[in-house]
mmCIF file with all atom_site columns, C-alpha atoms in Angstrom:
data_model
loop_
_atom_site.group_PDB
_atom_site.id
_atom_site.type_symbol
_atom_site.label_atom_id
_atom_site.label_alt_id
_atom_site.label_comp_id
_atom_site.label_asym_id
_atom_site.label_entity_id
_atom_site.label_seq_id
_atom_site.pdbx_PDB_ins_code
_atom_site.Cartn_x
_atom_site.Cartn_y
_atom_site.Cartn_z
_atom_site.occupancy
_atom_site.B_iso_or_equiv
_atom_site.pdbx_formal_charge
_atom_site.auth_seq_id
_atom_site.auth_comp_id
_atom_site.auth_asym_id
_atom_site.auth_atom_id
_atom_site.pdbx_PDB_model_num
ATOM 1   C CA . MET A 1 1   ? -16.210 111.436 24.253 1.00 90.00 ? 1   MET A CA 1
ATOM 2   C CA . ASN A 1 2   ? -14.188 112.616 21.276 1.00 94.00 ? 2   ASN A CA 1
ATOM 3   C CA . PRO A 1 3   ? -13.374 110.632 18.102 1.00 94.00 ? 3   PRO A CA 1
ATOM 4   C CA . ALA A 1 4   ? -9.701  110.245 19.050 1.00 96.00 ? 4   ALA A CA 1
ATOM 5   C CA . LYS A 1 5   ? -10.625 108.432 22.265 1.00 96.00 ? 5   LYS A CA 1
ATOM 6   C CA . ARG A 1 6   ? -13.029 106.112 20.456 1.00 96.00 ? 6   ARG A CA 1
ATOM 7   C CA . LEU A 1 7   ? -10.384 105.326 17.857 1.00 97.00 ? 7   LEU A CA 1
ATOM 8   C CA . GLU A 1 8   ? -7.865  104.439 20.568 1.00 97.00 ? 8   GLU A CA 1
ATOM 9   C CA . ILE A 1 9   ? -10.410 102.331 22.486 1.00 97.00 ? 9   ILE A CA 1
ATOM 10  C CA . PHE A 1 10  ? -11.225 100.142 19.496 1.00 97.00 ? 10  PHE A CA 1
ATOM 11  C CA . THR A 1 11  ? -7.576  100.020 18.435 1.00 97.00 ? 11  THR A CA 1
ATOM 12  C CA . ARG A 1 12  ? -6.778  98.505  21.823 1.00 97.00 ? 12  ARG A CA 1
ATOM 13  C CA . PHE A 1 13  ? -9.707  96.084  21.648 1.00 98.00 ? 13  PHE A CA 1
ATOM 14  C CA . ARG A 1 14  ? -8.487  94.896  18.236 1.00 97.00 ? 14  ARG A CA 1
ATOM 15  C CA . ALA A 1 15  ? -4.892  94.542  19.401 1.00 97.00 ? 15  ALA A CA 1
ATOM 16  C CA . ALA A 1 16  ? -6.005  92.414  22.363 1.00 97.00 ? 16  ALA A CA 1
ATOM 17  C CA . ASN A 1 17  ? -8.477  90.297  20.367 1.00 96.00 ? 17  ASN A CA 1
ATOM 18  C CA . PRO A 1 18  ? -8.005  90.609  16.589 1.00 96.00 ? 18  PRO A CA 1
ATOM 19  C CA . HIS A 1 19  ? -10.735 88.136  15.588 1.00 93.00 ? 19  HIS A CA 1
ATOM 20  C CA . PRO A 1 20  ? -13.593 88.279  18.095 1.00 92.00 ? 20  PRO A CA 1
ATOM 21  C CA . THR A 1 21  ? -16.743 86.252  17.618 1.00 87.00 ? 21  THR A CA 1
ATOM 22  C CA . THR A 1 22  ? -19.817 85.098  19.478 1.00 89.00 ? 22  THR A CA 1
ATOM 23  C CA . GLU A 1 23  ? -19.399 82.580  22.296 1.00 91.00 ? 23  GLU A CA 1
ATOM 24  C CA . LEU A 1 24  ? -22.413 80.688  20.983 1.00 94.00 ? 24  LEU A CA 1
ATOM 25  C CA . GLU A 1 25  ? -21.390 77.511  19.151 1.00 96.00 ? 25  GLU A CA 1
ATOM 26  C CA . TYR A 1 26  ? -22.647 77.121  15.581 1.00 96.00 ? 26  TYR A CA 1
ATOM 27  C CA . THR A 1 27  ? -21.576 75.929  12.132 1.00 96.00 ? 27  THR A CA 1
ATOM 28  C CA . THR A 1 28  ? -24.359 77.319  9.894  1.00 97.00 ? 28  THR A CA 1
ATOM 29  C CA . PRO A 1 29  ? -26.503 80.473  9.797  1.00 97.00 ? 29  PRO A CA 1
ATOM 30  C CA . PHE A 1 30  ? -29.484 78.365  10.891 1.00 97.00 ? 30  PHE A CA 1
ATOM 31  C CA . GLU A 1 31  ? -27.641 76.978  13.915 1.00 97.00 ? 31  GLU A CA 1
ATOM 32  C CA . LEU A 1 32  ? -26.640 80.523  14.873 1.00 97.00 ? 32  LEU A CA 1
ATOM 33  C CA . LEU A 1 33  ? -30.213 81.800  14.451 1.00 97.00 ? 33  LEU A CA 1
ATOM 34  C CA . ILE A 1 34  ? -31.629 79.115  16.738 1.00 97.00 ? 34  ILE A CA 1
ATOM 35  C CA . ALA A 1 35  ? -28.834 79.546  19.297 1.00 96.00 ? 35  ALA A CA 1
ATOM 36  C CA . VAL A 1 36  ? -29.435 83.302  19.511 1.00 94.00 ? 36  VAL A CA 1
ATOM 37  C CA . LEU A 1 37  ? -33.195 82.760  19.748 1.00 94.00 ? 37  LEU A CA 1
ATOM 38  C CA . LEU A 1 38  ? -32.606 80.364  22.651 1.00 95.00 ? 38  LEU A CA 1
ATOM 39  C CA . SER A 1 39  ? -30.138 82.712  24.372 1.00 92.00 ? 39  SER A CA 1
ATOM 40  C CA . ALA A 1 40  ? -32.664 85.376  25.430 1.00 86.00 ? 40  ALA A CA 1
ATOM 41  C CA . GLN A 1 41  ? -32.423 85.730  29.228 1.00 85.00 ? 41  GLN A CA 1
ATOM 42  C CA . SER A 1 42  ? -30.081 82.721  29.254 1.00 89.00 ? 42  SER A CA 1
ATOM 43  C CA . THR A 1 43  ? -26.310 82.285  29.225 1.00 90.00 ? 43  THR A CA 1
ATOM 44  C CA . ASP A 1 44  ? -24.317 81.293  26.163 1.00 93.00 ? 44  ASP A CA 1
ATOM 45  C CA . VAL A 1 45  ? -22.839 78.451  28.238 1.00 94.00 ? 45  VAL A CA 1
ATOM 46  C CA . GLY A 1 46  ? -26.307 77.081  28.957 1.00 95.00 ? 46  GLY A CA 1
ATOM 47  C CA . VAL A 1 47  ? -27.390 77.365  25.326 1.00 96.00 ? 47  VAL A CA 1
ATOM 48  C CA . ASN A 1 48  ? -24.229 75.620  24.116 1.00 97.00 ? 48  ASN A CA 1
ATOM 49  C CA . LYS A 1 49  ? -24.860 72.693  26.476 1.00 96.00 ? 49  LYS A CA 1
ATOM 50  C CA . ALA A 1 50  ? -28.309 72.226  24.959 1.00 96.00 ? 50  ALA A CA 1
ATOM 51  C CA . THR A 1 51  ? -27.356 72.686  21.314 1.00 97.00 ? 51  THR A CA 1
ATOM 52  C CA . ARG A 1 52  ? -24.426 70.252  21.629 1.00 97.00 ? 52  ARG A CA 1
ATOM 53  C CA . LYS A 1 53  ? -27.075 67.572  22.160 1.00 96.00 ? 53  LYS A CA 1
ATOM 54  C CA . LEU A 1 54  ? -29.681 68.986  19.763 1.00 97.00 ? 54  LEU A CA 1
ATOM 55  C CA . TYR A 1 55  ? -27.645 69.818  16.645 1.00 97.00 ? 55  TYR A CA 1
ATOM 56  C CA . PRO A 1 56  ? -26.146 66.346  16.058 1.00 97.00 ? 56  PRO A CA 1
ATOM 57  C CA . VAL A 1 57  ? -29.752 65.089  15.917 1.00 97.00 ? 57  VAL A CA 1
ATOM 58  C CA . ALA A 1 58  ? -31.461 68.026  14.205 1.00 97.00 ? 58  ALA A CA 1
ATOM 59  C CA . ASN A 1 59  ? -29.749 71.111  12.772 1.00 96.00 ? 59  ASN A CA 1
ATOM 60  C CA . THR A 1 60  ? -32.025 72.101  9.875  1.00 97.00 ? 60  THR A CA 1
ATOM 61  C CA . PRO A 1 61  ? -35.567 73.488  9.905  1.00 97.00 ? 61  PRO A CA 1
ATOM 62  C CA . ALA A 1 62  ? -36.958 70.270  8.400  1.00 97.00 ? 62  ALA A CA 1
ATOM 63  C CA . GLN A 1 63  ? -35.173 68.087  10.947 1.00 97.00 ? 63  GLN A CA 1
ATOM 64  C CA . ILE A 1 64  ? -36.409 70.149  13.887 1.00 97.00 ? 64  ILE A CA 1
ATOM 65  C CA . LEU A 1 65  ? -39.950 70.074  12.513 1.00 97.00 ? 65  LEU A CA 1
ATOM 66  C CA . ALA A 1 66  ? -39.618 66.295  12.261 1.00 97.00 ? 66  ALA A CA 1
ATOM 67  C CA . LEU A 1 67  ? -38.662 66.169  15.936 1.00 95.00 ? 67  LEU A CA 1
ATOM 68  C CA . GLY A 1 68  ? -41.846 67.968  16.888 1.00 95.00 ? 68  GLY A CA 1
ATOM 69  C CA . LEU A 1 69  ? -42.564 70.317  19.765 1.00 96.00 ? 69  LEU A CA 1
ATOM 70  C CA . ASP A 1 70  ? -42.515 67.832  22.637 1.00 96.00 ? 70  ASP A CA 1
ATOM 71  C CA . GLU A 1 71  ? -39.264 66.161  21.548 1.00 96.00 ? 71  GLU A CA 1
ATOM 72  C CA . LEU A 1 72  ? -37.602 69.542  20.982 1.00 96.00 ? 72  LEU A CA 1
ATOM 73  C CA . LYS A 1 73  ? -38.475 70.534  24.546 1.00 97.00 ? 73  LYS A CA 1
ATOM 74  C CA . THR A 1 74  ? -36.521 67.586  25.931 1.00 96.00 ? 74  THR A CA 1
ATOM 75  C CA . TYR A 1 75  ? -33.352 68.996  24.354 1.00 96.00 ? 75  TYR A CA 1
ATOM 76  C CA . ILE A 1 76  ? -33.791 72.576  25.577 1.00 95.00 ? 76  ILE A CA 1
ATOM 77  C CA . ALA A 1 77  ? -35.545 72.016  28.922 1.00 95.00 ? 77  ALA A CA 1
ATOM 78  C CA . THR A 1 78  ? -32.474 73.258  30.820 1.00 94.00 ? 78  THR A CA 1
ATOM 79  C CA . ILE A 1 79  ? -32.792 76.701  29.185 1.00 94.00 ? 79  ILE A CA 1
ATOM 80  C CA . GLY A 1 80  ? -34.956 79.424  30.726 1.00 89.00 ? 80  GLY A CA 1
ATOM 81  C CA . LEU A 1 81  ? -38.376 80.027  29.126 1.00 91.00 ? 81  LEU A CA 1
ATOM 82  C CA . TYR A 1 82  ? -37.935 76.807  27.149 1.00 93.00 ? 82  TYR A CA 1
ATOM 83  C CA . ASN A 1 83  ? -41.664 76.256  26.551 1.00 94.00 ? 83  ASN A CA 1
ATOM 84  C CA . THR A 1 84  ? -42.096 79.586  24.790 1.00 95.00 ? 84  THR A CA 1
ATOM 85  C CA . LYS A 1 85  ? -38.777 79.261  23.000 1.00 96.00 ? 85  LYS A CA 1
ATOM 86  C CA . ALA A 1 86  ? -39.673 75.775  21.731 1.00 97.00 ? 86  ALA A CA 1
ATOM 87  C CA . LYS A 1 87  ? -42.908 77.087  20.230 1.00 97.00 ? 87  LYS A CA 1
ATOM 88  C CA . ASN A 1 88  ? -41.026 79.958  18.575 1.00 97.00 ? 88  ASN A CA 1
ATOM 89  C CA . VAL A 1 89  ? -38.359 77.612  17.191 1.00 97.00 ? 89  VAL A CA 1
ATOM 90  C CA . ILE A 1 90  ? -41.000 75.328  15.660 1.00 97.00 ? 90  ILE A CA 1
ATOM 91  C CA . ALA A 1 91  ? -42.914 78.275  14.186 1.00 97.00 ? 91  ALA A CA 1
ATOM 92  C CA . THR A 1 92  ? -39.688 79.818  12.850 1.00 97.00 ? 92  THR A CA 1
ATOM 93  C CA . CYS A 1 93  ? -38.656 76.515  11.259 1.00 97.00 ? 93  CYS A CA 1
ATOM 94  C CA . GLN A 1 94  ? -42.069 76.226  9.596  1.00 97.00 ? 94  GLN A CA 1
ATOM 95  C CA . MET A 1 95  ? -41.740 79.720  8.114  1.00 97.00 ? 95  MET A CA 1
ATOM 96  C CA . LEU A 1 96  ? -38.200 79.003  6.903  1.00 97.00 ? 96  LEU A CA 1
ATOM 97  C CA . VAL A 1 97  ? -39.415 75.858  5.137  1.00 97.00 ? 97  VAL A CA 1
ATOM 98  C CA . ASP A 1 98  ? -42.558 77.454  3.706  1.00 97.00 ? 98  ASP A CA 1
ATOM 99  C CA . LEU A 1 99  ? -41.090 80.790  2.608  1.00 96.00 ? 99  LEU A CA 1
ATOM 100 C CA . TYR A 1 100 ? -37.328 80.386  2.155  1.00 96.00 ? 100 TYR A CA 1
ATOM 101 C CA . GLY A 1 101 ? -36.692 76.784  1.165  1.00 95.00 ? 101 GLY A CA 1
ATOM 102 C CA . GLY A 1 102 ? -35.240 76.048  4.587  1.00 95.00 ? 102 GLY A CA 1
ATOM 103 C CA . GLU A 1 103 ? -32.590 78.783  4.311  1.00 96.00 ? 103 GLU A CA 1
ATOM 104 C CA . VAL A 1 104 ? -32.073 81.735  6.654  1.00 97.00 ? 104 VAL A CA 1
ATOM 105 C CA . PRO A 1 105 ? -33.023 84.999  4.901  1.00 96.00 ? 105 PRO A CA 1
ATOM 106 C CA . ARG A 1 106 ? -30.414 87.744  4.714  1.00 95.00 ? 106 ARG A CA 1
ATOM 107 C CA . SER A 1 107 ? -32.731 90.737  5.147  1.00 94.00 ? 107 SER A CA 1
ATOM 108 C CA . ARG A 1 108 ? -33.535 92.401  8.457  1.00 93.00 ? 108 ARG A CA 1
ATOM 109 C CA . GLU A 1 109 ? -37.238 92.611  7.675  1.00 94.00 ? 109 GLU A CA 1
ATOM 110 C CA . ALA A 1 110 ? -37.488 88.895  6.906  1.00 96.00 ? 110 ALA A CA 1
ATOM 111 C CA . LEU A 1 111 ? -35.522 87.936  9.995  1.00 96.00 ? 111 LEU A CA 1
ATOM 112 C CA . GLU A 1 112 ? -37.559 90.155  12.318 1.00 96.00 ? 112 GLU A CA 1
ATOM 113 C CA . ALA A 1 113 ? -40.768 88.603  10.949 1.00 96.00 ? 113 ALA A CA 1
ATOM 114 C CA . LEU A 1 114 ? -39.735 85.196  12.319 1.00 96.00 ? 114 LEU A CA 1
ATOM 115 C CA . PRO A 1 115 ? -41.388 84.200  15.644 1.00 96.00 ? 115 PRO A CA 1
ATOM 116 C CA . GLY A 1 116 ? -39.180 85.012  18.620 1.00 92.00 ? 116 GLY A CA 1
ATOM 117 C CA . VAL A 1 117 ? -36.695 86.982  16.525 1.00 93.00 ? 117 VAL A CA 1
ATOM 118 C CA . GLY A 1 118 ? -36.335 90.634  17.470 1.00 91.00 ? 118 GLY A CA 1
ATOM 119 C CA . ARG A 1 119 ? -33.997 93.360  16.311 1.00 91.00 ? 119 ARG A CA 1
ATOM 120 C CA . LYS A 1 120 ? -31.093 92.205  18.476 1.00 90.00 ? 120 LYS A CA 1
ATOM 121 C CA . THR A 1 121 ? -31.280 88.619  17.212 1.00 93.00 ? 121 THR A CA 1
ATOM 122 C CA . ALA A 1 122 ? -31.556 89.823  13.622 1.00 94.00 ? 122 ALA A CA 1
ATOM 123 C CA . ASN A 1 123 ? -28.495 92.029  14.118 1.00 93.00 ? 123 ASN A CA 1
ATOM 124 C CA . VAL A 1 124 ? -26.445 89.136  15.521 1.00 93.00 ? 124 VAL A CA 1
ATOM 125 C CA . VAL A 1 125 ? -27.329 86.914  12.557 1.00 95.00 ? 125 VAL A CA 1
ATOM 126 C CA . LEU A 1 126 ? -26.694 89.647  10.000 1.00 95.00 ? 126 LEU A CA 1
ATOM 127 C CA . ASN A 1 127 ? -23.332 90.471  11.574 1.00 92.00 ? 127 ASN A CA 1
ATOM 128 C CA . THR A 1 128 ? -21.976 87.092  12.595 1.00 93.00 ? 128 THR A CA 1
ATOM 129 C CA . ALA A 1 129 ? -23.400 84.828  9.890  1.00 93.00 ? 129 ALA A CA 1
ATOM 130 C CA . PHE A 1 130 ? -23.488 87.252  6.960  1.00 94.00 ? 130 PHE A CA 1
ATOM 131 C CA . GLY A 1 131 ? -20.730 89.753  7.760  1.00 91.00 ? 131 GLY A CA 1
ATOM 132 C CA . GLU A 1 132 ? -22.823 92.918  7.886  1.00 91.00 ? 132 GLU A CA 1
ATOM 133 C CA . PRO A 1 133 ? -21.665 95.796  10.132 1.00 90.00 ? 133 PRO A CA 1
ATOM 134 C CA . THR A 1 134 ? -24.684 95.759  12.432 1.00 90.00 ? 134 THR A CA 1
ATOM 135 C CA . MET A 1 135 ? -24.777 96.513  16.161 1.00 92.00 ? 135 MET A CA 1
ATOM 136 C CA . ALA A 1 136 ? -26.666 94.025  18.341 1.00 89.00 ? 136 ALA A CA 1
ATOM 137 C CA . VAL A 1 137 ? -27.183 95.979  21.569 1.00 92.00 ? 137 VAL A CA 1
ATOM 138 C CA . ASP A 1 138 ? -27.730 93.693  24.555 1.00 90.00 ? 138 ASP A CA 1
ATOM 139 C CA . THR A 1 139 ? -27.531 94.546  28.266 1.00 92.00 ? 139 THR A CA 1
ATOM 140 C CA . HIS A 1 140 ? -23.721 94.364  28.220 1.00 94.00 ? 140 HIS A CA 1
ATOM 141 C CA . ILE A 1 141 ? -23.321 96.713  25.250 1.00 96.00 ? 141 ILE A CA 1
ATOM 142 C CA . PHE A 1 142 ? -25.939 99.093  26.644 1.00 96.00 ? 142 PHE A CA 1
ATOM 143 C CA . ARG A 1 143 ? -24.088 99.259  29.971 1.00 97.00 ? 143 ARG A CA 1
ATOM 144 C CA . VAL A 1 144 ? -20.594 99.624  28.463 1.00 97.00 ? 144 VAL A CA 1
ATOM 145 C CA . SER A 1 145 ? -21.701 102.263 25.958 1.00 97.00 ? 145 SER A CA 1
ATOM 146 C CA . ASN A 1 146 ? -23.253 104.388 28.694 1.00 97.00 ? 146 ASN A CA 1
ATOM 147 C CA . ARG A 1 147 ? -20.700 103.796 31.442 1.00 97.00 ? 147 ARG A CA 1
ATOM 148 C CA . THR A 1 148 ? -17.634 104.494 29.295 1.00 97.00 ? 148 THR A CA 1
ATOM 149 C CA . GLY A 1 149 ? -19.193 107.354 27.344 1.00 96.00 ? 149 GLY A CA 1
ATOM 150 C CA . ILE A 1 150 ? -18.588 105.669 23.985 1.00 97.00 ? 150 ILE A CA 1
ATOM 151 C CA . ALA A 1 151 ? -22.253 106.005 22.987 1.00 97.00 ? 151 ALA A CA 1
ATOM 152 C CA . PRO A 1 152 ? -24.549 107.094 25.815 1.00 96.00 ? 152 PRO A CA 1
ATOM 153 C CA . GLY A 1 153 ? -28.294 106.773 25.384 1.00 96.00 ? 153 GLY A CA 1
ATOM 154 C CA . LYS A 1 154 ? -31.450 106.086 27.380 1.00 96.00 ? 154 LYS A CA 1
ATOM 155 C CA . THR A 1 155 ? -32.766 103.359 25.068 1.00 95.00 ? 155 THR A CA 1
ATOM 156 C CA . VAL A 1 156 ? -31.299 100.409 23.191 1.00 93.00 ? 156 VAL A CA 1
ATOM 157 C CA . GLU A 1 157 ? -32.301 102.030 19.902 1.00 93.00 ? 157 GLU A CA 1
ATOM 158 C CA . VAL A 1 158 ? -30.503 105.286 20.709 1.00 96.00 ? 158 VAL A CA 1
ATOM 159 C CA . VAL A 1 159 ? -27.339 103.433 21.747 1.00 96.00 ? 159 VAL A CA 1
ATOM 160 C CA . GLU A 1 160 ? -27.440 101.322 18.570 1.00 95.00 ? 160 GLU A CA 1
ATOM 161 C CA . HIS A 1 161 ? -27.830 104.427 16.394 1.00 96.00 ? 161 HIS A CA 1
ATOM 162 C CA . LYS A 1 162 ? -24.984 106.231 18.179 1.00 97.00 ? 162 LYS A CA 1
ATOM 163 C CA . LEU A 1 163 ? -22.640 103.263 17.958 1.00 96.00 ? 163 LEU A CA 1
ATOM 164 C CA . LEU A 1 164 ? -23.236 102.950 14.231 1.00 95.00 ? 164 LEU A CA 1
ATOM 165 C CA . LYS A 1 165 ? -22.534 106.672 13.924 1.00 96.00 ? 165 LYS A CA 1
ATOM 166 C CA . PHE A 1 166 ? -19.552 106.990 16.285 1.00 96.00 ? 166 PHE A CA 1
ATOM 167 C CA . VAL A 1 167 ? -17.584 103.739 15.971 1.00 95.00 ? 167 VAL A CA 1
ATOM 168 C CA . PRO A 1 168 ? -14.874 104.191 13.311 1.00 94.00 ? 168 PRO A CA 1
ATOM 169 C CA . LYS A 1 169 ? -15.886 102.285 10.172 1.00 92.00 ? 169 LYS A CA 1
ATOM 170 C CA . GLU A 1 170 ? -12.846 100.015 10.201 1.00 94.00 ? 170 GLU A CA 1
ATOM 171 C CA . PHE A 1 171 ? -14.041 98.569  13.530 1.00 95.00 ? 171 PHE A CA 1
ATOM 172 C CA . LEU A 1 172 ? -17.786 98.282  12.880 1.00 92.00 ? 172 LEU A CA 1
ATOM 173 C CA . GLN A 1 173 ? -17.725 94.640  11.804 1.00 91.00 ? 173 GLN A CA 1
ATOM 174 C CA . ASP A 1 174 ? -16.287 93.452  15.133 1.00 93.00 ? 174 ASP A CA 1
ATOM 175 C CA . ALA A 1 175 ? -17.312 96.236  17.527 1.00 95.00 ? 175 ALA A CA 1
ATOM 176 C CA . HIS A 1 176 ? -20.326 94.552  19.060 1.00 91.00 ? 176 HIS A CA 1
ATOM 177 C CA . HIS A 1 177 ? -18.310 91.422  19.904 1.00 93.00 ? 177 HIS A CA 1
ATOM 178 C CA . TRP A 1 178 ? -15.608 93.466  21.645 1.00 96.00 ? 178 TRP A CA 1
ATOM 179 C CA . LEU A 1 179 ? -18.192 95.426  23.608 1.00 97.00 ? 179 LEU A CA 1
ATOM 180 C CA . ILE A 1 180 ? -20.112 92.315  24.682 1.00 94.00 ? 180 ILE A CA 1
ATOM 181 C CA . LEU A 1 181 ? -16.960 90.550  25.836 1.00 95.00 ? 181 LEU A CA 1
ATOM 182 C CA . HIS A 1 182 ? -15.774 93.679  27.636 1.00 97.00 ? 182 HIS A CA 1
ATOM 183 C CA . GLY A 1 183 ? -19.102 93.935  29.446 1.00 96.00 ? 183 GLY A CA 1
ATOM 184 C CA . ARG A 1 184 ? -19.214 90.228  30.235 1.00 93.00 ? 184 ARG A CA 1
ATOM 185 C CA . TYR A 1 185 ? -15.718 89.897  31.699 1.00 95.00 ? 185 TYR A CA 1
ATOM 186 C CA . THR A 1 186 ? -14.351 93.346  32.646 1.00 97.00 ? 186 THR A CA 1
ATOM 187 C CA . CYS A 1 187 ? -16.967 96.100  32.721 1.00 97.00 ? 187 CYS A CA 1
ATOM 188 C CA . ILE A 1 188 ? -19.352 93.924  34.732 1.00 96.00 ? 188 ILE A CA 1
ATOM 189 C CA . ALA A 1 189 ? -22.568 95.298  36.170 1.00 93.00 ? 189 ALA A CA 1
ATOM 190 C CA . ARG A 1 190 ? -22.035 95.663  39.926 1.00 91.00 ? 190 ARG A CA 1
ATOM 191 C CA . LYS A 1 191 ? -18.305 96.203  40.352 1.00 92.00 ? 191 LYS A CA 1
ATOM 192 C CA . PRO A 1 192 ? -16.467 96.787  37.076 1.00 95.00 ? 192 PRO A CA 1
ATOM 193 C CA . LEU A 1 193 ? -12.865 95.601  37.102 1.00 96.00 ? 193 LEU A CA 1
ATOM 194 C CA . CYS A 1 194 ? -11.531 99.073  36.312 1.00 96.00 ? 194 CYS A CA 1
ATOM 195 C CA . TRP A 1 195 ? -8.131  98.246  37.810 1.00 94.00 ? 195 TRP A CA 1
ATOM 196 C CA . ASN A 1 196 ? -7.745  95.475  35.232 1.00 94.00 ? 196 ASN A CA 1
ATOM 197 C CA . CYS A 1 197 ? -9.225  97.301  32.223 1.00 97.00 ? 197 CYS A CA 1
ATOM 198 C CA . LEU A 1 198 ? -7.238  98.010  29.068 1.00 96.00 ? 198 LEU A CA 1
ATOM 199 C CA . ILE A 1 199 ? -9.211  101.207 28.377 1.00 97.00 ? 199 ILE A CA 1
ATOM 200 C CA . ALA A 1 200 ? -9.460  102.565 31.941 1.00 96.00 ? 200 ALA A CA 1
ATOM 201 C CA . ASP A 1 201 ? -7.480  105.690 31.104 1.00 96.00 ? 201 ASP A CA 1
ATOM 202 C CA . LEU A 1 202 ? -9.846  106.470 28.192 1.00 96.00 ? 202 LEU A CA 1
ATOM 203 C CA . CYS A 1 203 ? -13.132 105.580 29.887 1.00 96.00 ? 203 CYS A CA 1
ATOM 204 C CA . GLU A 1 204 ? -15.211 108.471 31.220 1.00 94.00 ? 204 GLU A CA 1
ATOM 205 C CA . TYR A 1 205 ? -16.787 106.536 34.110 1.00 94.00 ? 205 TYR A CA 1
ATOM 206 C CA . ARG A 1 206 ? -16.150 108.587 37.238 1.00 91.00 ? 206 ARG A CA 1
ATOM 207 C CA . GLN A 1 207 ? -16.639 106.030 40.004 1.00 91.00 ? 207 GLN A CA 1
ATOM 208 C CA . LYS A 1 208 ? -13.854 103.704 38.885 1.00 92.00 ? 208 LYS A CA 1
ATOM 209 C CA . THR A 1 209 ? -13.399 100.617 41.047 1.00 92.00 ? 209 THR A CA 1
ATOM 210 C CA . PRO A 1 210 ? -10.070 100.530 42.919 1.00 90.00 ? 210 PRO A CA 1
ATOM 211 C CA . PRO A 1 211 ? -8.022  97.323  42.937 1.00 89.00 ? 211 PRO A CA 1
ATOM 212 C CA . PRO A 1 212 ? -8.767  94.799  45.679 1.00 86.00 ? 212 PRO A CA 1
ATOM 213 C CA . ASP A 1 213 ? -6.538  94.801  48.748 1.00 78.00 ? 213 ASP A CA 1
ATOM 214 C CA . GLY A 1 214 ? -3.269  93.062  48.070 1.00 66.00 ? 214 GLY A CA 1
ATOM 215 C CA . LEU A 1 215 ? -3.067  93.956  44.374 1.00 62.00 ? 215 LEU A CA 1
#
């Protein structure tokens, strides 16, 4: 894919959705960090249902530590892998209290050192909470990048590197949100909605899905 196509793709994404953001609900960097940690292999909808009950009761590291592991589990029991996630949340909160005065650190290295926080989670927090032009490559972004030809690669790391290199700088801040939303609602895994896609004429996917009968 050439630079002109990429420029047009992101120009269209911006025109359709000028201020994209995560679908996870949060009001502070800490709330975002915990929501992203909980979202692994779970839906944003499911995480939001849990945090709507949790955050009014406890939305700081100290408050969650005061709840304790067993009480925390009652709030997130509807989320997949909640036992492991609860342990990671408690351990993360303890580190935030002990090392950072209860605040979320703004460095990648510090974020990735927190239990349950990997590169993708760190990238989401750095981008969405702190405004850094990072690229949090999840399954949606990986699929869209490869399928469209925007930034093909065999690993998440390769796709992340290519996106940071190829996406025009003016779009880097919001690019990962556009790509996630595109993958979640249009360029879906089994049968992409190519007939209803605003970049179909620019996409390099060969097996484009025809419109359903009657459309």
